[in-house]
Amino acid sequence: MSDDNKTPPRGKYRSASWFGAPGRAGMVHRSWMRNQGLPNHLFDGRPVIGICNTWSELTPCNAHFRLLAERVKRGVYEAGGFPLEFPVMSLGETLMRPTTMLFRNLCSMDVEESIRANPLDGVVLLVGCDKTTPALMMGAASCDLPTIVVSGGAMLNGKFRGEDIGSGTSLWKIGERLARDDMPPADLLEAEICMSRSPGTCMTMGTASTMAAMVEALGMGLPTNATVPAADSRRNVLAHMAGSRIVQMVHEDLRMSKILTRQAFENAIRTNGAIGGSTNAVVHLLAIAGRLGVDLTLADWDRLGRDVPCLLNLMPSGKYLMEDFFYAGGLGVVLKEIGHLLHKDAPTVNGQTLWDNVKDSSCWNRDVIWPFERPFKPQGGIAVLTGNLSPQGAVIKPSAATPALLTHRGRAVTFENMDDYEARIDDPTLDIDADCVLVLKNCGPRGFPGFPEVGNFALPRRLLAAGVTDMVRISDARMSGTAYGTVILHTAPEAAIGGPLALVQDGDMIELDVDGRRLHLDVSDDEFARRRAAWQPPAPHASRGYAKLYVDHVMQADRGVDFDFLVGSSGAAVPRGNH
Ligand code: FES
């Protein structure tokens, strides 16, 4: 076809290069769209809003997103925009193998290229299950159009025999009961049904809830985005209002990069401390910042989170669930409590500052949201540990750990990988006691590959049966945000690329000092050097396909586990056409 699309288009927005192009090119772009029954006036140069949908029946936490997308469309139409919904790869935490984290970057590429390649002027991201939030934000950030994030909301509280049970957190406890032969199969089935009784994401302060809170604290979601339950009609109102607002954001040219400044990330890190948020937020925020050229580091996480207490009495750190958090007043109350630690004038997607959005919040239940002066737990932030075992850092969530173990010296019991761990953890001849430090290797980004959530690996059955509830565990893996324990994660560099973790041997003494932010292997430098010279890398897991691309290009945990070639933004300049 001709190069008619080089003729200056009608309309001032990006989409006009497609729908407003004169002659045959404009006809091509419009005509096939008309087979959906779209009237002529929608092509008059009004803002075209992409609704990026992670709906999938394979992602149960996002399975209600068709309705959510319809509500976004209502808002877009109401504000004079033209909504176009499109699917992207969905990442279902509970089903995908080996781990959704392997595919977070792939999904982000899908999002980035889908936005850039199409006639979109603004985007609404529908996110829910853990990795869908960072993946869509990373991809959208690399395009940098006006963007609003709408989270899907959490499930209603699980209810089992009169008690609340929380997704993930109660699962780990049930696992421990099963290991002690303390739960009949019929009870297991009943608990399974009672735990997930409505649409939505995990209703603990796991990674999905944490990332929904990050969205609101970053200014990328409308107020209340963090906590309205999925089943509450107000979640649909939120989607409607987001659809309406994104049209205005296009008129205002309020792009993602104008909201996601360094100050926004600093606010989010403070917030993560105050909510006792997931360690997974560390890698996800580092990756999103990397796409925008914001120089965020692990040291920022430690510095900014150090003096933030945990205010929320939610599982896994406490006892309540997301529904209770919403009824108690939601994230706005938490942000108001830590207002003196925030950049109050940070802009948000609704055009107001973060402080404007939260300053009038009221708390309705102080057993759920505790005041800053009398916090639920003194330490909420993520602690970053360095030392000869983690030269590029490792993380621990003190609020989910056993206080008595935060300073500990113990004998290492090592496992070379998950297979080795599963084969030997319950071997009666394994020389282990409650004071030992469990070390799991080769579960990092390249080693597994994909950086799985196995860092809270279970204790030996015989120690559980003897009443041991926690031990110091170290790995280069991640941990589910719903999990708990004295668990040191994200150790970098990882074992598979020859990080010091690879060199730990059974019987070595390991020292943990969380207050001092130190993780130390008590081995001489000479011995370290001797072991390093003898070290052999594990056989590669992938020889082709996406997994090969992943292991060849993934960066370490302290860089957000993004691909080296995805760091930064390519913007959303209109690509050359072929019509
Ligand atoms: Fe989807 Fe937890 S499994 S949010």
CSV table of C-alpha atoms in Angstrom, one decimal, residues 207-577:
chain,number,residue,atom,x,y,z
A,207,THR,CA,2.4,-10.0,47.3
A,208,ALA,CA,-0.8,-9.2,45.5
A,209,SER,CA,-2.1,-7.1,48.3
A,210,THR,CA,1.3,-5.5,48.8
A,211,MET,CA,1.5,-4.6,45.2
A,212,ALA,CA,-2.0,-3.2,45.2
A,213,ALA,CA,-0.9,-1.0,48.1
A,214,MET,CA,2.3,-0.1,46.2
A,215,VAL,CA,0.1,1.1,43.3
A,216,GLU,CA,-1.8,3.4,45.6
A,217,ALA,CA,1.3,4.7,47.5
A,218,LEU,CA,3.1,5.3,44.2
A,219,GLY,CA,0.2,7.4,43.0
A,220,MET,CA,-0.6,5.1,40.1
A,221,GLY,CA,-4.0,4.1,41.4
A,222,LEU,CA,-7.1,6.0,42.6
A,223,PRO,CA,-7.6,6.3,46.3
A,224,THR,CA,-8.9,3.0,47.9
A,225,ASN,CA,-7.4,0.9,45.1
A,226,ALA,CA,-5.4,-1.1,47.7
A,227,THR,CA,-8.2,-2.4,49.8
A,228,VAL,CA,-11.7,-2.5,48.3
A,229,PRO,CA,-12.6,-6.2,48.1
A,230,ALA,CA,-13.1,-7.8,44.7
A,231,ALA,CA,-16.6,-8.7,45.5
A,232,ASP,CA,-17.6,-5.2,46.8
A,233,SER,CA,-19.6,-3.1,44.3
A,234,ARG,CA,-17.2,-0.2,45.1
A,235,ARG,CA,-14.5,-2.1,43.2
A,236,ASN,CA,-16.6,-1.7,40.1
A,237,VAL,CA,-17.1,2.0,40.9
A,238,LEU,CA,-13.3,2.4,41.2
A,239,ALA,CA,-12.9,0.8,37.7
A,240,HIS,CA,-15.6,3.1,36.3
A,241,MET,CA,-13.9,6.2,37.8
A,242,ALA,CA,-10.5,5.1,36.5
A,243,GLY,CA,-12.0,4.9,33.0
A,244,SER,CA,-13.3,8.4,33.3
A,245,ARG,CA,-10.1,9.8,34.7
A,246,ILE,CA,-7.7,8.3,32.2
A,247,VAL,CA,-9.4,10.3,29.4
A,248,GLN,CA,-8.6,13.5,31.4
A,249,MET,CA,-5.1,12.3,31.9
A,250,VAL,CA,-4.6,12.1,28.2
A,251,HIS,CA,-5.9,15.6,27.8
A,252,GLU,CA,-3.4,16.7,30.5
A,253,ASP,CA,-0.6,14.6,29.1
A,254,LEU,CA,-0.1,13.2,32.6
A,255,ARG,CA,2.4,10.4,31.8
A,256,MET,CA,3.6,7.6,34.0
A,257,SER,CA,7.1,9.3,34.3
A,258,LYS,CA,5.5,12.4,35.8
A,259,ILE,CA,4.1,10.3,38.7
A,260,LEU,CA,6.7,7.6,39.2
A,261,THR,CA,9.5,9.9,40.4
A,262,ARG,CA,12.1,9.0,42.9
A,263,GLN,CA,9.9,10.6,45.6
A,264,ALA,CA,7.0,8.2,44.6
A,265,PHE,CA,9.3,5.2,45.0
A,266,GLU,CA,10.5,6.5,48.4
A,267,ASN,CA,6.9,6.8,49.5
A,268,ALA,CA,6.2,3.3,48.4
A,269,ILE,CA,9.1,1.9,50.3
A,270,ARG,CA,8.0,3.6,53.5
A,271,THR,CA,4.5,2.3,52.9
A,272,ASN,CA,5.7,-1.2,52.4
A,273,GLY,CA,7.3,-1.0,55.9
A,274,ALA,CA,4.2,0.3,57.5
A,275,ILE,CA,2.0,-2.5,56.0
A,276,GLY,CA,4.5,-5.3,56.7
A,277,GLY,CA,4.5,-5.8,52.9
A,278,SER,CA,6.0,-8.6,50.9
A,279,THR,CA,9.7,-9.0,50.2
A,280,ASN,CA,8.7,-9.4,46.6
A,281,ALA,CA,8.0,-5.7,46.4
A,282,VAL,CA,11.7,-5.1,46.6
A,283,VAL,CA,12.5,-6.8,43.2
A,284,HIS,CA,9.4,-5.5,41.5
A,285,LEU,CA,9.9,-1.8,42.5
A,286,LEU,CA,13.6,-2.0,41.5
A,287,ALA,CA,12.5,-3.3,38.1
A,288,ILE,CA,9.8,-0.7,37.6
A,289,ALA,CA,12.2,2.1,38.6
A,290,GLY,CA,14.8,0.7,36.2
A,291,ARG,CA,12.4,1.1,33.3
A,292,LEU,CA,12.0,4.8,34.2
A,293,GLY,CA,15.6,5.6,34.8
A,294,VAL,CA,15.0,6.2,38.5
A,295,ASP,CA,18.1,5.2,40.4
A,296,LEU,CA,16.6,3.1,43.1
A,297,THR,CA,18.9,0.6,45.0
A,298,LEU,CA,18.7,-2.0,47.7
A,299,ALA,CA,20.4,0.4,50.0
A,300,ASP,CA,17.3,2.7,49.6
A,301,TRP,CA,15.1,-0.1,50.8
A,302,ASP,CA,17.1,-0.5,54.0
A,303,ARG,CA,17.6,3.2,54.6
A,304,LEU,CA,14.0,4.2,54.1
A,305,GLY,CA,12.4,1.2,55.7
A,306,ARG,CA,14.7,1.1,58.8
A,307,ASP,CA,12.6,3.5,61.0
A,308,VAL,CA,9.2,2.5,59.8
A,309,PRO,CA,7.2,0.3,62.2
A,310,CYS,CA,4.6,-2.1,61.0
A,311,LEU,CA,1.1,-0.7,61.7
A,312,LEU,CA,-1.0,-3.4,60.3
A,313,ASN,CA,-2.2,-6.5,62.2
A,314,LEU,CA,-2.6,-8.6,59.1
A,315,MET,CA,-1.5,-12.1,58.2
A,316,PRO,CA,1.3,-13.1,57.8
A,317,SER,CA,2.7,-10.7,60.4
A,318,GLY,CA,-0.6,-10.5,62.4
A,319,LYS,CA,-4.1,-12.0,62.5
A,320,TYR,CA,-6.5,-10.0,60.4
A,321,LEU,CA,-7.2,-10.0,56.6
A,322,MET,CA,-7.7,-7.5,53.8
A,323,GLU,CA,-11.4,-7.3,54.2
A,324,ASP,CA,-10.8,-6.1,57.8
A,325,PHE,CA,-8.2,-3.7,56.5
A,326,PHE,CA,-10.8,-2.1,54.2
A,327,TYR,CA,-13.4,-1.8,56.9
A,328,ALA,CA,-10.8,-0.3,59.3
A,329,GLY,CA,-10.3,2.6,56.8
A,330,GLY,CA,-7.9,1.2,54.3
A,331,LEU,CA,-4.4,2.3,53.1
A,332,GLY,CA,-5.3,6.0,53.5
A,333,VAL,CA,-5.2,5.6,57.2
A,334,VAL,CA,-1.8,4.0,57.1
A,335,LEU,CA,-0.5,6.8,54.8
A,336,LYS,CA,-1.9,9.4,57.1
A,337,GLU,CA,-0.2,7.8,60.1
A,338,ILE,CA,3.2,7.9,58.4
A,339,GLY,CA,2.6,11.2,56.7
A,340,HIS,CA,5.7,12.8,58.4
A,341,LEU,CA,7.8,10.2,56.6
A,342,LEU,CA,6.3,10.8,53.1
A,343,HIS,CA,6.8,13.2,50.3
A,344,LYS,CA,3.4,14.7,50.8
A,345,ASP,CA,3.3,16.7,47.5
A,346,ALA,CA,3.9,13.6,45.3
A,347,PRO,CA,1.4,13.8,42.4
A,348,THR,CA,-1.1,11.0,41.8
A,349,VAL,CA,-3.2,9.9,38.9
A,350,ASN,CA,-6.3,11.7,40.1
A,351,GLY,CA,-4.6,15.0,39.8
A,352,GLN,CA,-4.3,15.5,43.6
A,353,THR,CA,-1.2,15.1,45.8
A,354,LEU,CA,-0.8,11.9,47.8
A,355,TRP,CA,-1.4,13.9,51.0
A,356,ASP,CA,-4.6,15.5,49.6
A,357,ASN,CA,-5.9,12.0,49.0
A,358,VAL,CA,-5.3,10.7,52.5
A,359,LYS,CA,-5.3,13.6,55.0
A,360,ASP,CA,-8.9,13.2,55.9
A,361,SER,CA,-8.8,9.4,56.4
A,362,SER,CA,-10.4,8.0,59.6
A,363,CYS,CA,-9.6,4.7,61.3
A,364,TRP,CA,-12.5,2.6,62.4
A,365,ASN,CA,-10.6,-0.3,64.1
A,366,ARG,CA,-7.4,0.3,65.9
A,367,ASP,CA,-6.8,-3.4,66.4
A,368,VAL,CA,-6.3,-3.7,62.7
A,369,ILE,CA,-4.5,-0.4,61.9
A,370,TRP,CA,-2.3,0.6,64.8
A,371,PRO,CA,-1.1,4.2,65.4
A,372,PHE,CA,2.5,5.2,64.5
A,373,GLU,CA,3.2,6.1,68.2
A,374,ARG,CA,2.0,2.6,69.3
A,375,PRO,CA,2.8,0.3,66.4
A,376,PHE,CA,1.8,-3.3,65.9
A,377,LYS,CA,5.5,-4.3,65.5
A,378,PRO,CA,8.5,-2.0,65.9
A,379,GLN,CA,10.2,-3.1,62.7
A,380,GLY,CA,8.2,-3.2,59.5
A,381,GLY,CA,10.7,-2.5,56.7
A,382,ILE,CA,12.7,-4.9,54.8
A,383,ALA,CA,16.2,-5.3,56.2
A,384,VAL,CA,19.1,-5.6,53.7
A,385,LEU,CA,21.9,-7.8,54.9
A,386,THR,CA,25.4,-7.6,53.5
A,387,GLY,CA,28.6,-9.5,54.4
A,388,ASN,CA,30.9,-12.1,52.8
A,389,LEU,CA,27.9,-14.3,52.2
A,390,SER,CA,25.9,-11.7,50.4
A,391,PRO,CA,28.2,-9.0,48.9
A,392,GLN,CA,25.4,-7.6,46.7
A,393,GLY,CA,22.8,-8.0,49.5
A,394,ALA,CA,20.2,-10.3,50.8
A,395,VAL,CA,16.8,-9.4,52.4
A,396,ILE,CA,14.8,-10.4,55.4
A,397,LYS,CA,11.4,-9.3,56.7
A,398,PRO,CA,11.9,-8.9,60.4
A,399,SER,CA,8.1,-8.5,61.1
A,400,ALA,CA,7.5,-12.0,59.9
A,401,ALA,CA,10.6,-13.5,61.6
A,402,THR,CA,11.1,-15.0,65.1
A,403,PRO,CA,12.6,-12.1,67.2
A,404,ALA,CA,14.9,-14.4,69.1
A,405,LEU,CA,16.5,-15.6,65.9
A,406,LEU,CA,17.3,-12.2,64.5
A,407,THR,CA,20.7,-12.5,66.1
A,408,HIS,CA,22.0,-16.0,65.7
A,409,ARG,CA,25.1,-18.1,65.1
A,410,GLY,CA,24.6,-21.6,63.9
A,411,ARG,CA,26.1,-24.6,62.0
A,412,ALA,CA,25.3,-24.8,58.3
A,413,VAL,CA,23.3,-27.7,56.9
A,414,THR,CA,23.5,-27.3,53.1
A,415,PHE,CA,21.4,-28.5,50.2
A,416,GLU,CA,22.7,-28.1,46.6
A,417,ASN,CA,19.3,-27.5,45.1
A,418,MET,CA,15.6,-28.3,45.6
A,419,ASP,CA,16.0,-31.9,44.5
A,420,ASP,CA,18.7,-32.4,47.1
A,421,TYR,CA,16.6,-30.7,49.8
A,422,GLU,CA,13.6,-32.9,49.0
A,423,ALA,CA,15.6,-36.0,49.0
A,424,ARG,CA,17.4,-35.5,52.4
A,425,ILE,CA,15.4,-33.0,54.6
A,426,ASP,CA,13.6,-35.9,56.3
A,427,ASP,CA,16.5,-38.4,56.2
A,428,PRO,CA,16.8,-39.7,59.8
A,429,THR,CA,20.5,-39.6,59.4
A,430,LEU,CA,20.6,-35.9,58.6
A,431,ASP,CA,22.7,-34.2,61.3
A,432,ILE,CA,20.5,-31.3,62.3
A,433,ASP,CA,19.1,-29.6,65.3
A,434,ALA,CA,17.0,-26.4,66.0
A,435,ASP,CA,20.1,-24.2,66.2
A,436,CYS,CA,21.4,-25.1,62.7
A,437,VAL,CA,21.2,-22.7,59.8
A,438,LEU,CA,19.6,-24.3,56.7
A,439,VAL,CA,21.2,-23.3,53.4
A,440,LEU,CA,19.5,-23.9,50.1
A,441,LYS,CA,21.5,-23.2,46.9
A,442,ASN,CA,20.8,-22.8,43.2
A,443,CYS,CA,17.2,-21.4,43.5
A,444,GLY,CA,18.0,-17.9,42.2
A,445,PRO,CA,17.1,-16.2,38.9
A,446,ARG,CA,19.4,-18.3,36.8
A,447,GLY,CA,19.8,-21.3,39.1
A,448,PHE,CA,16.3,-22.6,39.2
A,449,PRO,CA,15.7,-20.9,36.7
A,450,GLY,CA,13.1,-18.2,37.4
A,451,PHE,CA,13.7,-17.2,41.0
A,452,PRO,CA,11.0,-19.3,42.7
A,453,GLU,CA,9.2,-18.8,46.0
A,454,VAL,CA,10.8,-21.7,47.9
A,455,GLY,CA,12.9,-19.6,50.4
A,456,ASN,CA,10.5,-20.5,53.2
A,457,PHE,CA,11.3,-24.2,52.7
A,458,ALA,CA,9.9,-26.4,55.4
A,459,LEU,CA,11.7,-27.6,58.5
A,460,PRO,CA,12.5,-31.3,59.0
A,461,ARG,CA,9.4,-33.2,60.1
A,462,ARG,CA,11.1,-34.6,63.2
A,463,LEU,CA,11.9,-31.1,64.4
A,464,LEU,CA,8.4,-29.9,63.6
A,465,ALA,CA,7.0,-32.8,65.6
A,466,ALA,CA,9.3,-31.9,68.5
A,467,GLY,CA,7.7,-28.4,68.6
A,468,VAL,CA,10.3,-26.4,66.7
A,469,THR,CA,8.4,-23.6,64.8
A,470,ASP,CA,11.2,-21.7,63.1
A,471,MET,CA,14.9,-21.9,62.1
A,472,VAL,CA,17.2,-19.6,60.3
A,473,ARG,CA,17.0,-20.4,56.6
A,474,ILE,CA,19.2,-18.8,53.8
A,475,SER,CA,18.7,-19.1,50.1
A,476,ASP,CA,19.0,-17.2,46.8
A,477,ALA,CA,15.3,-17.8,46.3
A,478,ARG,CA,12.2,-15.6,47.0
A,479,MET,CA,9.4,-16.2,49.5
A,480,SER,CA,5.7,-15.9,49.0
A,481,GLY,CA,4.4,-12.7,50.5
A,482,THR,CA,2.0,-14.8,52.5
A,483,ALA,CA,4.8,-16.7,54.2
A,484,TYR,CA,6.7,-16.1,57.4
A,485,GLY,CA,9.8,-17.2,59.3
A,486,THR,CA,13.4,-16.2,59.9
A,487,VAL,CA,14.1,-16.5,56.2
A,488,ILE,CA,17.0,-14.8,54.4
A,489,LEU,CA,16.2,-14.3,50.7
A,490,HIS,CA,17.4,-12.9,47.4
A,491,THR,CA,21.1,-13.6,48.3
A,492,ALA,CA,23.2,-12.1,45.6
A,493,PRO,CA,25.1,-13.0,43.7
A,494,GLU,CA,23.3,-16.3,43.5
A,495,ALA,CA,24.9,-19.7,43.8
A,496,ALA,CA,24.5,-20.6,40.2
A,497,ILE,CA,26.9,-17.9,39.0
A,498,GLY,CA,29.4,-18.6,41.7
A,499,GLY,CA,28.1,-16.4,44.5
A,500,PRO,CA,29.5,-17.1,48.0
A,501,LEU,CA,26.4,-19.1,48.8
A,502,ALA,CA,27.7,-21.8,46.4
A,503,LEU,CA,30.8,-22.2,48.6
A,504,VAL,CA,29.1,-22.9,52.0
A,505,GLN,CA,29.7,-26.4,53.3
A,506,ASP,CA,28.1,-28.5,56.0
A,507,GLY,CA,29.5,-27.6,59.4
A,508,ASP,CA,30.5,-24.0,58.5
A,509,MET,CA,29.4,-21.4,61.1
A,510,ILE,CA,27.1,-18.7,59.9
A,511,GLU,CA,26.4,-15.5,61.8
A,512,LEU,CA,23.2,-13.4,61.4
A,513,ASP,CA,22.9,-10.0,62.9
A,514,VAL,CA,19.8,-8.3,61.6
A,515,ASP,CA,20.2,-5.2,63.7
A,516,GLY,CA,23.8,-4.9,62.4
A,517,ARG,CA,22.6,-5.8,58.9
A,518,ARG,CA,25.3,-8.5,58.7
A,519,LEU,CA,25.3,-12.0,57.2
A,520,HIS,CA,28.7,-13.6,57.7
A,521,LEU,CA,30.2,-17.0,56.8
A,522,ASP,CA,32.9,-17.8,59.4
A,523,VAL,CA,35.5,-19.1,57.0
A,524,SER,CA,38.9,-17.7,56.4
A,525,ASP,CA,39.7,-15.8,53.2
A,526,ASP,CA,42.2,-18.5,52.2
A,527,GLU,CA,39.6,-21.2,52.6
A,528,PHE,CA,37.1,-19.1,50.6
A,529,ALA,CA,39.7,-18.8,47.8
A,530,ARG,CA,40.5,-22.5,47.8
A,531,ARG,CA,36.8,-23.4,47.5
A,532,ARG,CA,36.2,-20.8,44.8
A,533,ALA,CA,39.0,-22.3,42.7
A,534,ALA,CA,37.5,-25.7,43.0
A,535,TRP,CA,33.9,-24.6,42.3
A,536,GLN,CA,32.2,-25.9,39.1
A,537,PRO,CA,29.0,-24.2,37.8
A,538,PRO,CA,25.9,-26.4,37.6
A,539,ALA,CA,24.8,-27.7,34.2
A,540,PRO,CA,22.7,-25.1,32.3
A,541,HIS,CA,18.9,-25.7,32.5
A,542,ALA,CA,18.0,-24.2,29.2
A,543,SER,CA,19.4,-24.6,25.7
A,544,ARG,CA,16.6,-22.9,23.7
A,545,GLY,CA,13.5,-20.8,23.7
A,546,TYR,CA,12.4,-18.3,26.2
A,547,ALA,CA,14.2,-20.0,29.1
A,548,LYS,CA,17.5,-19.6,27.2
A,549,LEU,CA,16.8,-15.9,26.7
A,550,TYR,CA,16.0,-15.6,30.4
A,551,VAL,CA,19.1,-17.2,31.7
A,552,ASP,CA,21.3,-15.4,29.3
A,553,HIS,CA,19.9,-11.9,30.2
A,554,VAL,CA,18.4,-11.9,33.6
A,555,MET,CA,20.1,-9.7,36.2
A,556,GLN,CA,20.5,-10.4,39.8
A,557,ALA,CA,18.1,-9.7,42.6
A,558,ASP,CA,19.7,-6.4,43.6
A,559,ARG,CA,18.8,-5.2,40.0
A,560,GLY,CA,15.2,-6.3,40.2
A,561,VAL,CA,15.7,-9.4,38.1
A,562,ASP,CA,14.8,-7.6,34.9
A,563,PHE,CA,16.5,-8.4,31.6
A,564,ASP,CA,19.6,-6.3,30.9
A,565,PHE,CA,18.2,-5.2,27.5
A,566,LEU,CA,14.8,-4.1,29.0
A,567,VAL,CA,16.2,-1.5,31.4
A,568,GLY,CA,15.1,1.9,30.4
A,569,SER,CA,12.3,3.2,28.2
A,570,SER,CA,11.7,3.3,24.4
A,571,GLY,CA,8.7,5.6,24.8
A,572,ALA,CA,5.7,5.3,22.6
A,573,ALA,CA,6.7,7.1,19.4
A,574,VAL,CA,4.4,6.0,16.6
A,575,PRO,CA,6.1,3.1,14.7
A,576,ARG,CA,6.3,3.0,10.9
A,577,GLY,CA,3.3,1.5,9.3
